[in-house]
């Protein structure tokens, strides 16, 4: 009892929660008899024994992943056993013993093998929506080697905007269940590795070190939080009682790589002209990897380690406005190591270390678009070295047969270093040179050798600490799980600066901006035809931190032998601090997130499960929010007309245009002054959260086929973004009798758009006045994002010859906010997007959202053609994403809030998201073959994979800013990204 009391005290008074993403469970039924128990023993020496209940049921939870022998015992003697039982992470595997067996029969009367590729009976112990991909499947399926490529096998997971990639790697990101790409959570052996800066991806394992990857698409329990998208959780391999080692060489040759079609201007004066040529792009990639694992002390101490090095050499022709051939290379090493210590049968200690590094460097060579020839070295691209490391300690104690305590502590550190060799600070970057006055240039853009627009702080680093404890207690028909989850993130010396001359073109007689006011081009010399230029300045610099706390409690209640109910509650608290250490966002009042799920084992034999769940999910704001909202950022433009352009592309003969400030203006009042922490956010602000509902069934039709369907509904209930309409705030303050200087207000305020927000406004007495402004006051709609999906699948478990799965999902994602980021314009400013800044920007904003994919068809599987030959395939067919057209405001195509071509109008007509059509369908068929000869004991394997056999490279995104009817943006409609064309990968693998 003292140990139980201690465990309860730790779980309820400390700061962590059990990582459910690293273990599995075994459950089942046995003949009711006195003195019965079930023993599960793994190949790593882990042994657990539990008594069979009076109802004939048993459950063994929190088991490390691996292969188990499950034995029914009676009177201390084995009665029956099942061998090679493989666990799926986060899931239950049923192992039942049918029929009465005499206690004297000590031999195994039957066995069943559940291999990692085989599908066990339907898991009636879970109520969520998850997909688990095992290492055996990863070794066979033709996939790109990333966590996100694996996640695309799961229903409801689609590629995100092609311009978004991970912060610590170059992986393309995914949208899960209609959410934005920053709303997913990443886990590695139970540790939260989600990018703490902006939520763009997370640290993942070397491909060959992945034991299982779990993709949670919704309905997950109270132990999980900080995500309203999905969860991508990887479990690494571990050593066993046998030594194993192996190595692999992979090669993606340049000669087998396809190319995307060229991109052309489709509007304006340049319509029909080439914008970017892809036919001369090429690339080759080589990957080397190795692993070793085994017992340091048999049944006690185990070790596993893996390393991977990927090298890519490529060239890419830039667009016609810069005309370079960029020859670059990536070096991406990864490593992973794990030690498992079975202290005794009741206590296990796991130590994990992992690292991932991305190094990039490139050189720009002059390129002639007319001849297609590459010339001399022009300049060097910005080199980057991003390094991320994770260290985790996890302790599991089986205090009694019914009580399990788990504690985990981990730390990750990331460094972000960049430099531009030969960088010349005297040269200013040229933005939009295609908008230069052709009467001056003769129709050819004038540029210079400056290739770096943005210079990042080379001392930038970040750290994350995650402390979790979980206590699970089985009390009769109830399994009570509770825990606390602490996550602390520090972003140190984060910042970047940018300076540029940006060329523009518009109606000569129309003001460039109404608010802040900038006069029309024809008021300055050289602007009579609508051409102008602005000096663009941008700068951020800060060291900030985020503190996240959570507590949860969940009851898994076996109501009867066929009904399981899971009741859970989670409470999250989030605090964001500015560079001075003052909290500018304190969301520490209870944020209750209830979770309710139920599973009905219809036939009582795990062949048919009907399940449902409902839950609420809160999302914290990452560290980068402080850079623009609370750290005194600079973002200004000063406008001029010009009469000439020199050889560097700089404007000459400048005439400053009149403006509301008499000089540089900032649409968001970002003039480099740090705001008061008490005024950064609305005083009544609430976190972003989403409600979700699911209903589905899984049916094992026979031993060969499993069929299922699922309906899912997600509703975003609250959004957190910035509102910049300070004139409305000042007007409301004045109506309340407060004397407020509008110029003293912050540029923007973190708010809950679509709701009433109360702002603290400094007064002359040294205090604050509270000003409540409604959505109607701002002229804004209620925030909305709705996602509906209906899925159906068929799966054939591996029967020694073949396995396969077919999945179809129909979905719709619509509303007026994508979430934390905005894909159609490629904006990465988390919770500081163009959306919601002003009411006029949100007119006609309701429509199909950027991650909407109406139809998704997925199929994958493997066929053992012969003992030495394996063929595999993977098919992804999906409809295109919605297109958007953004122009100037209203029928008169004006610019009332100074944002230019960002209103939901196109050519003077309302233009809701998706009204401009859709991108084309994508049909990606990938195939692979493996030869594992008998003469090498099948330890040696030769394989080839061809991704996108059809070499179909379709447009995935296009430029959305229309401009005006009188002066259309020549970039509007041109393709900005294509899907990945065909490539082949050849490999040699040896496993011993």
Steps between C-alpha positions, in 0.01 A plus 500: 500500500790737562620448141148566374476818705835616371396434141179697546686787658744512209230482236282764658771734621766490231515626145474232232276250330540151365591486134237263371661507160781256589319191631226253417274263689379140488147406601269205457288230656572163659287221646382594847689287749658547838867595516533611138743764381654617174872562449637717220874475438689694233818426308668765713430324829202713608255277686156593635249272671140594582212305643201407287191674636187332623337588168777324306657823374856628542701803390876559504570865430802729453710235328814606311471427128640168386414138436335312786414147602168503686435202727193393694601367842307292753641402831839624391507273195473608132175391341494670161711759321514728200835579341634797303233742612598841364371818660381810321589828665216660692269206421376183657563153357250231589637160605222270622507141618185313403376178657572340833843349537612276784765643726714190460543559128827690505562507127389764258178388338496769236675808379426791279752730343417869482778647292558873470340503154202287590183664618389370841131480579327834526632699796193536719711666772534829311254773407721730291607526137857387447722348235813305598770432241767249604867469410422193290258703290746789471765262367267395218280792403616754236508817708704816535713464813327739741246491781264712291518262200409213735213705645350541151403131516242588767148616409437874515870587471584712194804695383515854636594807300815417303677813622485391865776278640635391836704740712776248579483314166379552147209253520173598340223526761151352517151609593300258715123521513479840330725680749799715413848342487608663829222340705650149516698355790816290448628238746820294513494214752233691689683834506335803337742612228263747329683806369477747792552806280199478268372142501646420157572127533711330763810291558468145362703180491737362238274305264659163580466557876120531492333202666147636460344830401160584637279760330210617715239667285258583778309373798808453715476494877569751772871406519554682172459873446648810339373398159181558307641338188650158565785318671803348325672275752808288430628214715862403446642151483660333803750224561394139562664183631658441159763719340397648167679741274457623147572769247332655199609701198244695297547698182261729315678569170455817300436312174179342634349822630219674315439874480204729553360712215611861475302775668364785285342838559129475425384858554607859456754636254722189528225244429641203310862569593700243691542568872703200615658208318513160672620280214867564582462422870653179621596323818660188642482369855707239684406357838716285727367344818596235753371356826603262777306364795513225757544401864770649716369267775251237387145566620627808687678766299454574129644742249397625157659767281441626146661763279395646166664743260316646203687706240324686222662688213267705281463796274199724457442776246347802672228716348556732207510812720822378669635259234735282701584131496529407866729199553454382857542207735343366818664284765246357743649265762283337767577274795308305763605297806294320764587309817240283677564371852266245653596576859268221609160366397332808646727785393631610159726791408531628141755755378467653152715739301434626148632769272422654165703752303436682173784677322447696180729698274462625145658713230320727254624493141386741231236345275385615154130425445530560125779245442446276802871530580653522846777754542753600763462500878296801606469466879453254783164411651436521873637189670309346790586250771204394712569247774249334735571253781272316740580315824230307686484294820192290571431289808218246527403331825239223522428567864237227519312297241249784485713813546755635253704815542694659216725806517674664205732796472652626178680795354557611144733771376498658156748738340430701186807640331512678168753708312533639150861460381619814329190688614529864393293718735543791259272327247125525555267218396257572215141380548258462209735628227239391244302808611773743394391768251568349153539850356821518708620139481402425141291206625787306665525495880809657657634315805823460697703221659333522841338160557415538869184689588494389864795470738435286809669525838780238490478446879142378487418191707204345680444247777203295616457306824220246542424339838217249519368256760208259471331273748270222378291310756265212418207490740262222408338594170668841503850596391571849633785693338617841616798719439660838462679625190751788514663651192737798511640660184768770468572685176836676533639776274232452239480769236561607144538818298409583143550804278383530141391729220155370402354605167127545452244596239143621533244750382685831465219713644403276794662528842740212562343464844209667675605383847772573579476766231749492212438732206434393141802436272413792269573746780872436453734540205518181296178359644271626224458145362448335840849373577648550847750345743521460876785449745408190700643453853429200725665403827422272795720410796407328826564231760167368626351197671175305527379301802237230450340295775230235488326251730273220391291217638342217304284200588490200269188323620419146384127539559432142385676234299395684183494867596798725570460864598788749531439818697776758514567859593807712427593845626761703308675822604715712266721802577704694244772743612655801325877573486484671841353191662154652539198286413310653208270200452387326818242229437512328838137490600356148465469400135300182541521262208254212550548175309231233470523178303326164481561170322245221454632149433183402316559126471714460808790353301677817382374450144275808488555824686276806495662803659437868558682784669476870565761736634640850531862586415692815597799643316778713649675788326863418410795724583515686167173683574700734725725619217229701329255545787711581805861570407507831316524387138570739212301467176486819292479619141592845365359578157656695213466560132812484282631616167785254454653169607874450536710192420432350846124519453472797738249774419637845421332839475294423808200706610358411840125449490289668766398270786315515830833502688693718260733207436495123547166339584403171661157352443528332844678785682816290527757774553742306721352603838436222755142512631398482864456129583168575670357641179623245243196273527134552576443463873222246444685300233449121480707226337431351161296182535305254290218253562496166322253214456550155348281198433622183332525124485764236421384157382715191452290343227714185496862407558594675177308829499437784742255773402426827674339842472537820700329839504685797649395857578735774623394848604748773584337685789757773566796648317789714625643756256589868493263790430657824377201733464614747766279777363192300597646433846573872544152595379339256745714640781391851410134392504554380858639838600867400507761741365722279285779599265459261206870527416589359842313175439677180406519416133303179550341316790483125555130428506225247452370612158129471450432557871484801732850591625589722793822699463708677762574852379751712690358824640659825610475406869752218466233230499289324243149534366310193381347531155273224372465479122259255341539315172224722359699808599794366299271394216614139531316168476518222757811284452416170333677188384291187446624162384280206398633163388362157416748215460470140389777240481575135420809326638650159434743378768824334398433132441849398398441614142353849491359789701321814391277787603265721300361820651263763361414822679256772403549826687417868505689775680353847492480819701680834522823395673749226416647517850835624626654554154371586154591277207356689205749786550769283662493697827692335787433763771326275752184666638603827337362446151340754267166355607311703762732803492209712374135431440522587130753219453238253625216598271403199282761290683277197548570218255701185434820501702851441368531143633167383357534179298154382400607150393789288632570146381790308655617144440816320604621144546760232434506169312746218573522378141755233586717421804769730362283773343275766653299760304336801666293796394358825633230706327380847595225663295350827623311798372674836485492778756281810456632804314471852633495839334584802717471855367434855606193593702149537366359592163728805479804281584634735769747433782327620818731333757827505308531126434494519123387190314389297805126560509246231409409682179621417150463756224251693712280193567466306828741205500456250787773238549470224242296704254791510252479123439726215608848374435507179288459151639814310595561133419816371668580133436820363656638147465787302649659157468738313728717196429626315809701200370510167677872464420565783750271355761252779415714736706599691188237690300496701178211739447376769267225755559343733245304789647229645275539245220269705276735800536198721558606841630189712557458853631444507876493878553475820298545871560177647640544880494300641210575871529239720332321493168687811390838370613488120534779325685702323232570217746136412561410143408850375425594168657723537807543131591468163327473156651816289514578336164622142457818377665652156551685364802733199486609326817713225649422378851672251728346380826663250731 
